[in-house]
Amino acid sequence: MSGNVKNLGRRELLQKAAVAAAAITFSPLAFQRSAFSQSRSRVTVAHGVGIYSLNPYAVNTSPLQAVWQSIMEPLIDVDYDKREYQGVLAESWQMNGNKIHFKLRKGIRFHDGAPFSSKDVIASFKRILTDKESLQAPNLQNIREMEAPDDFSVVLTLKKPDANALEDINNRVIMKQAAAEKMGEADRSPIGTGPFKFVSWERSGQFVLRRNENYWGQPPKIEEVIYKTIQEDAARIAALEAGQADIISNIPPHEVERLKANPRLRVQPVQGLRPIFLVLSPAYKPLDNVKVRRAITHAIDRERIIKHILEGNAYPLSGLLSPQVFGYDPGAKAFSYDPQKAKQLLNEAGFTNGFEIEYYSPTGRYPKDREVALVIVEQLSKVGIKAILKTPEWSIFNTEYKNGKYPMYLTGRGSLIDADTLFHQYFRTGTTKRVLGYSNPKLDEVLDLEQQTFDVKKREKLLNEAHRIILEDAPAIPLWNSMDVYAHRADIVWSAPPDEKVHLKQAHLRGK
């Protein structure tokens, strides 16, 4: 059968799925509430994942962080064009040894009129570290002491100097002291300093925000924003075309050209910062055998997946880092696709007849993630590995993989601008359960040294060395750097982000 006939069949199938999904997902009542394109003041954003808690620290997924950052703001954020940090609630900062001094902006008020001060920062960071639901606690583990010398100064004393310490502070939103100290009792109506105010939330449904007219910066031009959960790709597209969503993410590659031809819509592709990779946790046999991990790496044909499943809408990676990430080394390469070598290594490891293993993948989180997972299952089967595919919903997947529950899984690391963030979060002994059972004392030594090295060139060489150690040990298999594709109403003026965070603070509608 020719490739054209296959593609035609797939399109027909997806079109039918879209109609069915739309019929199930959008009742007449839902349409009445959701057809916001009829309004010139509201914008509905549809993601494959949605807010599953009113605790802003219980999430660490980029699209969801964008929702919270619309309500609550961090001290600093990243300017990707300039490749540097910029102040948000912090006006300026200095790093001296193991201390970071922040000067806060004055005159900022929370949505209820209460003044913002250093006490709110300290209370928020303490909650991140002590809240049982917090998924962000690992980011602040290096903080030994927090002080507020006055209402507009915060001093963080680190347990050890860290050249990449600002990345741990980046994205950590600040809530009111009173709310932070109540540990969840005040979360039912979140209050922040951000450009939008919280209105309502339906669990795993829609999250409604309204413009903060008294915002300390330039108030948004959009009056109301609805973040909506539509997991299935086809249903998201159907919602966009029916006017029930205004901006959608994760456009399947085969739909790009069709949507581009629609004069009512605009398609925006952007090179993302997220590497996509497979994790192999040595705590689970036989993944404790490095030859088995290398065999799995040799079994994966990345180029075929990019060409035939993602239809070229991805950037191949030879290592775990994309070129825009600090620490990237063009000479660092994972084991190449070689199924015969994979079989040889399995034989040497004592698995001539292969083995069976559970393989976990999210669905609706990354472009074509389920289809990718099925192809990986097929490729592994060709070298004798029977992968049992499991696809839990994102809220479950996102918690369990961080707790070491999965032997093998597909994931990505978003908003990555410094290799240290990925290397420590996944591969440093004792830091994480994401790659359960992996430990390399030499790697730990290199990572500890690079964090204490403030000479940029020397630190980059150390990160290069760390990268090569990780690729040699193969606790993770690089796949590709994502190309994020968004589609939206043609009258929305908005720039697609490289970090999956759909902010509408600076968006506007033509003619408004």
mmCIF file with all atom_site columns, C-alpha atoms in Angstrom, residues 177-312:
data_model
loop_
_atom_site.group_PDB
_atom_site.id
_atom_site.type_symbol
_atom_site.label_atom_id
_atom_site.label_alt_id
_atom_site.label_comp_id
_atom_site.label_asym_id
_atom_site.label_entity_id
_atom_site.label_seq_id
_atom_site.pdbx_PDB_ins_code
_atom_site.Cartn_x
_atom_site.Cartn_y
_atom_site.Cartn_z
_atom_site.occupancy
_atom_site.B_iso_or_equiv
_atom_site.pdbx_formal_charge
_atom_site.auth_seq_id
_atom_site.auth_comp_id
_atom_site.auth_asym_id
_atom_site.auth_atom_id
_atom_site.pdbx_PDB_model_num
ATOM 1   C CA . GLN A 1 177 ? 1.728   35.408 53.345 1.00 0.00 ? 177 GLN A CA 1
ATOM 2   C CA . ALA A 1 178 ? -1.627  34.679 54.982 1.00 0.00 ? 178 ALA A CA 1
ATOM 3   C CA . ALA A 1 179 ? -2.581  32.195 52.263 1.00 0.00 ? 179 ALA A CA 1
ATOM 4   C CA . ALA A 1 180 ? 0.824   30.520 52.243 1.00 0.00 ? 180 ALA A CA 1
ATOM 5   C CA . GLU A 1 181 ? 0.789   29.991 56.003 1.00 0.00 ? 181 GLU A CA 1
ATOM 6   C CA . LYS A 1 182 ? -2.681  28.443 55.980 1.00 0.00 ? 182 LYS A CA 1
ATOM 7   C CA . MET A 1 183 ? -1.318  25.637 53.772 1.00 0.00 ? 183 MET A CA 1
ATOM 8   C CA . GLY A 1 184 ? -4.272  25.165 51.464 1.00 0.00 ? 184 GLY A CA 1
ATOM 9   C CA . GLU A 1 185 ? -7.212  26.618 53.384 1.00 0.00 ? 185 GLU A CA 1
ATOM 10  C CA . ALA A 1 186 ? -7.034  29.830 51.349 1.00 0.00 ? 186 ALA A CA 1
ATOM 11  C CA . ASP A 1 187 ? -6.400  28.128 48.008 1.00 0.00 ? 187 ASP A CA 1
ATOM 12  C CA . ARG A 1 188 ? -10.095 27.974 47.101 1.00 0.00 ? 188 ARG A CA 1
ATOM 13  C CA . SER A 1 189 ? -9.879  31.551 45.828 1.00 0.00 ? 189 SER A CA 1
ATOM 14  C CA . PRO A 1 190 ? -6.254  32.150 44.769 1.00 0.00 ? 190 PRO A CA 1
ATOM 15  C CA . ILE A 1 191 ? -4.924  35.702 45.113 1.00 0.00 ? 191 ILE A CA 1
ATOM 16  C CA . GLY A 1 192 ? -1.759  37.064 43.555 1.00 0.00 ? 192 GLY A CA 1
ATOM 17  C CA . THR A 1 193 ? -0.220  40.207 42.097 1.00 0.00 ? 193 THR A CA 1
ATOM 18  C CA . GLY A 1 194 ? -0.582  39.108 38.467 1.00 0.00 ? 194 GLY A CA 1
ATOM 19  C CA . PRO A 1 195 ? -2.260  40.652 35.419 1.00 0.00 ? 195 PRO A CA 1
ATOM 20  C CA . PHE A 1 196 ? -5.333  38.421 35.761 1.00 0.00 ? 196 PHE A CA 1
ATOM 21  C CA . LYS A 1 197 ? -7.599  37.541 38.689 1.00 0.00 ? 197 LYS A CA 1
ATOM 22  C CA . PHE A 1 198 ? -9.008  34.107 39.480 1.00 0.00 ? 198 PHE A CA 1
ATOM 23  C CA . VAL A 1 199 ? -12.744 33.711 38.758 1.00 0.00 ? 199 VAL A CA 1
ATOM 24  C CA . SER A 1 200 ? -13.635 30.010 38.793 1.00 0.00 ? 200 SER A CA 1
ATOM 25  C CA . TRP A 1 201 ? -12.363 26.482 38.271 1.00 0.00 ? 201 TRP A CA 1
ATOM 26  C CA . GLU A 1 202 ? -13.925 23.176 37.290 1.00 0.00 ? 202 GLU A CA 1
ATOM 27  C CA . ARG A 1 203 ? -11.703 20.200 38.166 1.00 0.00 ? 203 ARG A CA 1
ATOM 28  C CA . SER A 1 204 ? -10.064 18.913 34.978 1.00 0.00 ? 204 SER A CA 1
ATOM 29  C CA . GLY A 1 205 ? -12.334 21.316 33.100 1.00 0.00 ? 205 GLY A CA 1
ATOM 30  C CA . GLN A 1 206 ? -11.956 25.051 32.619 1.00 0.00 ? 206 GLN A CA 1
ATOM 31  C CA . PHE A 1 207 ? -10.078 27.691 34.584 1.00 0.00 ? 207 PHE A CA 1
ATOM 32  C CA . VAL A 1 208 ? -11.461 31.220 34.225 1.00 0.00 ? 208 VAL A CA 1
ATOM 33  C CA . LEU A 1 209 ? -9.489  34.444 34.748 1.00 0.00 ? 209 LEU A CA 1
ATOM 34  C CA . ARG A 1 210 ? -10.436 38.111 34.471 1.00 0.00 ? 210 ARG A CA 1
ATOM 35  C CA . ARG A 1 211 ? -8.261  41.139 33.825 1.00 0.00 ? 211 ARG A CA 1
ATOM 36  C CA . ASN A 1 212 ? -6.745  42.852 36.861 1.00 0.00 ? 212 ASN A CA 1
ATOM 37  C CA . GLU A 1 213 ? -7.716  46.469 36.229 1.00 0.00 ? 213 GLU A CA 1
ATOM 38  C CA . ASN A 1 214 ? -5.340  47.629 38.976 1.00 0.00 ? 214 ASN A CA 1
ATOM 39  C CA . TYR A 1 215 ? -2.325  45.669 37.781 1.00 0.00 ? 215 TYR A CA 1
ATOM 40  C CA . TRP A 1 216 ? 0.976   47.326 38.779 1.00 0.00 ? 216 TRP A CA 1
ATOM 41  C CA . GLY A 1 217 ? 2.277   47.014 35.222 1.00 0.00 ? 217 GLY A CA 1
ATOM 42  C CA . GLN A 1 218 ? 0.459   47.562 31.928 1.00 0.00 ? 218 GLN A CA 1
ATOM 43  C CA . PRO A 1 219 ? -2.986  45.922 32.291 1.00 0.00 ? 219 PRO A CA 1
ATOM 44  C CA . PRO A 1 220 ? -3.784  43.267 29.663 1.00 0.00 ? 220 PRO A CA 1
ATOM 45  C CA . LYS A 1 221 ? -5.990  44.151 26.723 1.00 0.00 ? 221 LYS A CA 1
ATOM 46  C CA . ILE A 1 222 ? -7.820  40.820 26.948 1.00 0.00 ? 222 ILE A CA 1
ATOM 47  C CA . GLU A 1 223 ? -10.650 41.036 29.490 1.00 0.00 ? 223 GLU A CA 1
ATOM 48  C CA . GLU A 1 224 ? -11.183 37.351 30.198 1.00 0.00 ? 224 GLU A CA 1
ATOM 49  C CA . VAL A 1 225 ? -9.146  34.181 29.627 1.00 0.00 ? 225 VAL A CA 1
ATOM 50  C CA . ILE A 1 226 ? -10.398 30.607 29.851 1.00 0.00 ? 226 ILE A CA 1
ATOM 51  C CA . TYR A 1 227 ? -7.886  27.766 30.021 1.00 0.00 ? 227 TYR A CA 1
ATOM 52  C CA . LYS A 1 228 ? -9.710  24.620 28.944 1.00 0.00 ? 228 LYS A CA 1
ATOM 53  C CA . THR A 1 229 ? -8.723  20.959 29.017 1.00 0.00 ? 229 THR A CA 1
ATOM 54  C CA . ILE A 1 230 ? -9.265  19.009 25.789 1.00 0.00 ? 230 ILE A CA 1
ATOM 55  C CA . GLN A 1 231 ? -6.993  15.997 25.829 1.00 0.00 ? 231 GLN A CA 1
ATOM 56  C CA . GLU A 1 232 ? -7.581  14.583 22.356 1.00 0.00 ? 232 GLU A CA 1
ATOM 57  C CA . ASP A 1 233 ? -5.812  16.328 19.456 1.00 0.00 ? 233 ASP A CA 1
ATOM 58  C CA . ALA A 1 234 ? -8.764  15.866 17.117 1.00 0.00 ? 234 ALA A CA 1
ATOM 59  C CA . ALA A 1 235 ? -11.207 17.316 19.638 1.00 0.00 ? 235 ALA A CA 1
ATOM 60  C CA . ARG A 1 236 ? -9.000  20.377 20.216 1.00 0.00 ? 236 ARG A CA 1
ATOM 61  C CA . ILE A 1 237 ? -8.897  21.044 16.482 1.00 0.00 ? 237 ILE A CA 1
ATOM 62  C CA . ALA A 1 238 ? -12.660 20.547 16.187 1.00 0.00 ? 238 ALA A CA 1
ATOM 63  C CA . ALA A 1 239 ? -13.148 23.052 19.017 1.00 0.00 ? 239 ALA A CA 1
ATOM 64  C CA . LEU A 1 240 ? -10.924 25.622 17.300 1.00 0.00 ? 240 LEU A CA 1
ATOM 65  C CA . GLU A 1 241 ? -12.700 25.250 13.955 1.00 0.00 ? 241 GLU A CA 1
ATOM 66  C CA . ALA A 1 242 ? -16.125 25.439 15.636 1.00 0.00 ? 242 ALA A CA 1
ATOM 67  C CA . GLY A 1 243 ? -15.214 28.621 17.520 1.00 0.00 ? 243 GLY A CA 1
ATOM 68  C CA . GLN A 1 244 ? -15.238 26.892 20.906 1.00 0.00 ? 244 GLN A CA 1
ATOM 69  C CA . ALA A 1 245 ? -11.515 27.496 21.446 1.00 0.00 ? 245 ALA A CA 1
ATOM 70  C CA . ASP A 1 246 ? -9.354  30.389 20.281 1.00 0.00 ? 246 ASP A CA 1
ATOM 71  C CA . ILE A 1 247 ? -5.789  29.130 20.833 1.00 0.00 ? 247 ILE A CA 1
ATOM 72  C CA . ILE A 1 248 ? -4.785  25.467 20.838 1.00 0.00 ? 248 ILE A CA 1
ATOM 73  C CA . SER A 1 249 ? -1.461  23.687 21.302 1.00 0.00 ? 249 SER A CA 1
ATOM 74  C CA . ASN A 1 250 ? 0.115   20.436 20.069 1.00 0.00 ? 250 ASN A CA 1
ATOM 75  C CA . ILE A 1 251 ? -1.163  20.552 16.499 1.00 0.00 ? 251 ILE A CA 1
ATOM 76  C CA . PRO A 1 252 ? -0.609  17.111 14.926 1.00 0.00 ? 252 PRO A CA 1
ATOM 77  C CA . PRO A 1 253 ? 1.855   17.380 12.010 1.00 0.00 ? 253 PRO A CA 1
ATOM 78  C CA . HIS A 1 254 ? -0.581  16.041 9.422  1.00 0.00 ? 254 HIS A CA 1
ATOM 79  C CA . GLU A 1 255 ? -3.064  18.838 10.239 1.00 0.00 ? 255 GLU A CA 1
ATOM 80  C CA . VAL A 1 256 ? -0.666  21.771 9.853  1.00 0.00 ? 256 VAL A CA 1
ATOM 81  C CA . GLU A 1 257 ? -1.154  22.467 6.127  1.00 0.00 ? 257 GLU A CA 1
ATOM 82  C CA . ARG A 1 258 ? -4.933  22.107 6.298  1.00 0.00 ? 258 ARG A CA 1
ATOM 83  C CA . LEU A 1 259 ? -5.189  24.598 9.158  1.00 0.00 ? 259 LEU A CA 1
ATOM 84  C CA . LYS A 1 260 ? -2.843  27.002 7.372  1.00 0.00 ? 260 LYS A CA 1
ATOM 85  C CA . ALA A 1 261 ? -5.286  27.065 4.459  1.00 0.00 ? 261 ALA A CA 1
ATOM 86  C CA . ASN A 1 262 ? -8.116  28.278 6.700  1.00 0.00 ? 262 ASN A CA 1
ATOM 87  C CA . PRO A 1 263 ? -8.262  32.121 6.406  1.00 0.00 ? 263 PRO A CA 1
ATOM 88  C CA . ARG A 1 264 ? -9.904  32.386 9.839  1.00 0.00 ? 264 ARG A CA 1
ATOM 89  C CA . LEU A 1 265 ? -6.904  30.756 11.519 1.00 0.00 ? 265 LEU A CA 1
ATOM 90  C CA . ARG A 1 266 ? -3.180  31.242 11.954 1.00 0.00 ? 266 ARG A CA 1
ATOM 91  C CA . VAL A 1 267 ? -0.597  28.518 12.596 1.00 0.00 ? 267 VAL A CA 1
ATOM 92  C CA . GLN A 1 268 ? 2.549   29.347 14.570 1.00 0.00 ? 268 GLN A CA 1
ATOM 93  C CA . PRO A 1 269 ? 5.420   26.838 14.768 1.00 0.00 ? 269 PRO A CA 1
ATOM 94  C CA . VAL A 1 270 ? 8.252   27.556 17.201 1.00 0.00 ? 270 VAL A CA 1
ATOM 95  C CA . GLN A 1 271 ? 11.384  25.637 18.131 1.00 0.00 ? 271 GLN A CA 1
ATOM 96  C CA . GLY A 1 272 ? 10.750  24.547 21.674 1.00 0.00 ? 272 GLY A CA 1
ATOM 97  C CA . LEU A 1 273 ? 13.244  24.288 24.509 1.00 0.00 ? 273 LEU A CA 1
ATOM 98  C CA . ARG A 1 274 ? 12.067  20.818 25.475 1.00 0.00 ? 274 ARG A CA 1
ATOM 99  C CA . PRO A 1 275 ? 14.158  17.724 24.755 1.00 0.00 ? 275 PRO A CA 1
ATOM 100 C CA . ILE A 1 276 ? 12.051  14.571 24.478 1.00 0.00 ? 276 ILE A CA 1
ATOM 101 C CA . PHE A 1 277 ? 13.674  11.407 25.796 1.00 0.00 ? 277 PHE A CA 1
ATOM 102 C CA . LEU A 1 278 ? 13.123  7.939  27.260 1.00 0.00 ? 278 LEU A CA 1
ATOM 103 C CA . VAL A 1 279 ? 14.130  7.241  30.852 1.00 0.00 ? 279 VAL A CA 1
ATOM 104 C CA . LEU A 1 280 ? 15.517  3.830  31.862 1.00 0.00 ? 280 LEU A CA 1
ATOM 105 C CA . SER A 1 281 ? 15.579  3.395  35.646 1.00 0.00 ? 281 SER A CA 1
ATOM 106 C CA . PRO A 1 282 ? 18.298  0.957  36.825 1.00 0.00 ? 282 PRO A CA 1
ATOM 107 C CA . ALA A 1 283 ? 16.321  0.136  39.994 1.00 0.00 ? 283 ALA A CA 1
ATOM 108 C CA . TYR A 1 284 ? 14.197  -2.108 37.781 1.00 0.00 ? 284 TYR A CA 1
ATOM 109 C CA . LYS A 1 285 ? 15.770  -5.261 36.375 1.00 0.00 ? 285 LYS A CA 1
ATOM 110 C CA . PRO A 1 286 ? 17.143  -5.805 33.804 1.00 0.00 ? 286 PRO A CA 1
ATOM 111 C CA . LEU A 1 287 ? 17.718  -2.039 33.398 1.00 0.00 ? 287 LEU A CA 1
ATOM 112 C CA . ASP A 1 288 ? 20.400  -2.273 36.069 1.00 0.00 ? 288 ASP A CA 1
ATOM 113 C CA . ASN A 1 289 ? 22.604  -3.774 33.336 1.00 0.00 ? 289 ASN A CA 1
ATOM 114 C CA . VAL A 1 290 ? 24.275  -1.021 31.285 1.00 0.00 ? 290 VAL A CA 1
ATOM 115 C CA . LYS A 1 291 ? 24.417  -3.323 28.239 1.00 0.00 ? 291 LYS A CA 1
ATOM 116 C CA . VAL A 1 292 ? 20.629  -3.641 28.334 1.00 0.00 ? 292 VAL A CA 1
ATOM 117 C CA . ARG A 1 293 ? 20.221  0.146  28.488 1.00 0.00 ? 293 ARG A CA 1
ATOM 118 C CA . ARG A 1 294 ? 22.612  0.598  25.579 1.00 0.00 ? 294 ARG A CA 1
ATOM 119 C CA . ALA A 1 295 ? 20.767  -2.112 23.640 1.00 0.00 ? 295 ALA A CA 1
ATOM 120 C CA . ILE A 1 296 ? 17.490  -0.225 24.043 1.00 0.00 ? 296 ILE A CA 1
ATOM 121 C CA . THR A 1 297 ? 19.214  2.942  22.798 1.00 0.00 ? 297 THR A CA 1
ATOM 122 C CA . HIS A 1 298 ? 20.457  1.088  19.711 1.00 0.00 ? 298 HIS A CA 1
ATOM 123 C CA . ALA A 1 299 ? 16.913  -0.256 19.107 1.00 0.00 ? 299 ALA A CA 1
ATOM 124 C CA . ILE A 1 300 ? 15.250  3.159  18.730 1.00 0.00 ? 300 ILE A CA 1
ATOM 125 C CA . ASP A 1 301 ? 15.110  4.647  15.221 1.00 0.00 ? 301 ASP A CA 1
ATOM 126 C CA . ARG A 1 302 ? 14.631  8.347  15.986 1.00 0.00 ? 302 ARG A CA 1
ATOM 127 C CA . GLU A 1 303 ? 14.862  9.462  12.356 1.00 0.00 ? 303 GLU A CA 1
ATOM 128 C CA . ARG A 1 304 ? 12.025  7.174  11.294 1.00 0.00 ? 304 ARG A CA 1
ATOM 129 C CA . ILE A 1 305 ? 9.762   8.473  14.061 1.00 0.00 ? 305 ILE A CA 1
ATOM 130 C CA . ILE A 1 306 ? 10.524  12.102 13.196 1.00 0.00 ? 306 ILE A CA 1
ATOM 131 C CA . LYS A 1 307 ? 9.950   11.530 9.483  1.00 0.00 ? 307 LYS A CA 1
ATOM 132 C CA . HIS A 1 308 ? 6.875   9.292  9.491  1.00 0.00 ? 308 HIS A CA 1
ATOM 133 C CA . ILE A 1 309 ? 5.072   10.054 12.771 1.00 0.00 ? 309 ILE A CA 1
ATOM 134 C CA . LEU A 1 310 ? 6.013   13.681 13.413 1.00 0.00 ? 310 LEU A CA 1
ATOM 135 C CA . GLU A 1 311 ? 6.260   14.390 9.660  1.00 0.00 ? 311 GLU A CA 1
ATOM 136 C CA . GLY A 1 312 ? 9.473   16.356 10.123 1.00 0.00 ? 312 GLY A CA 1
#
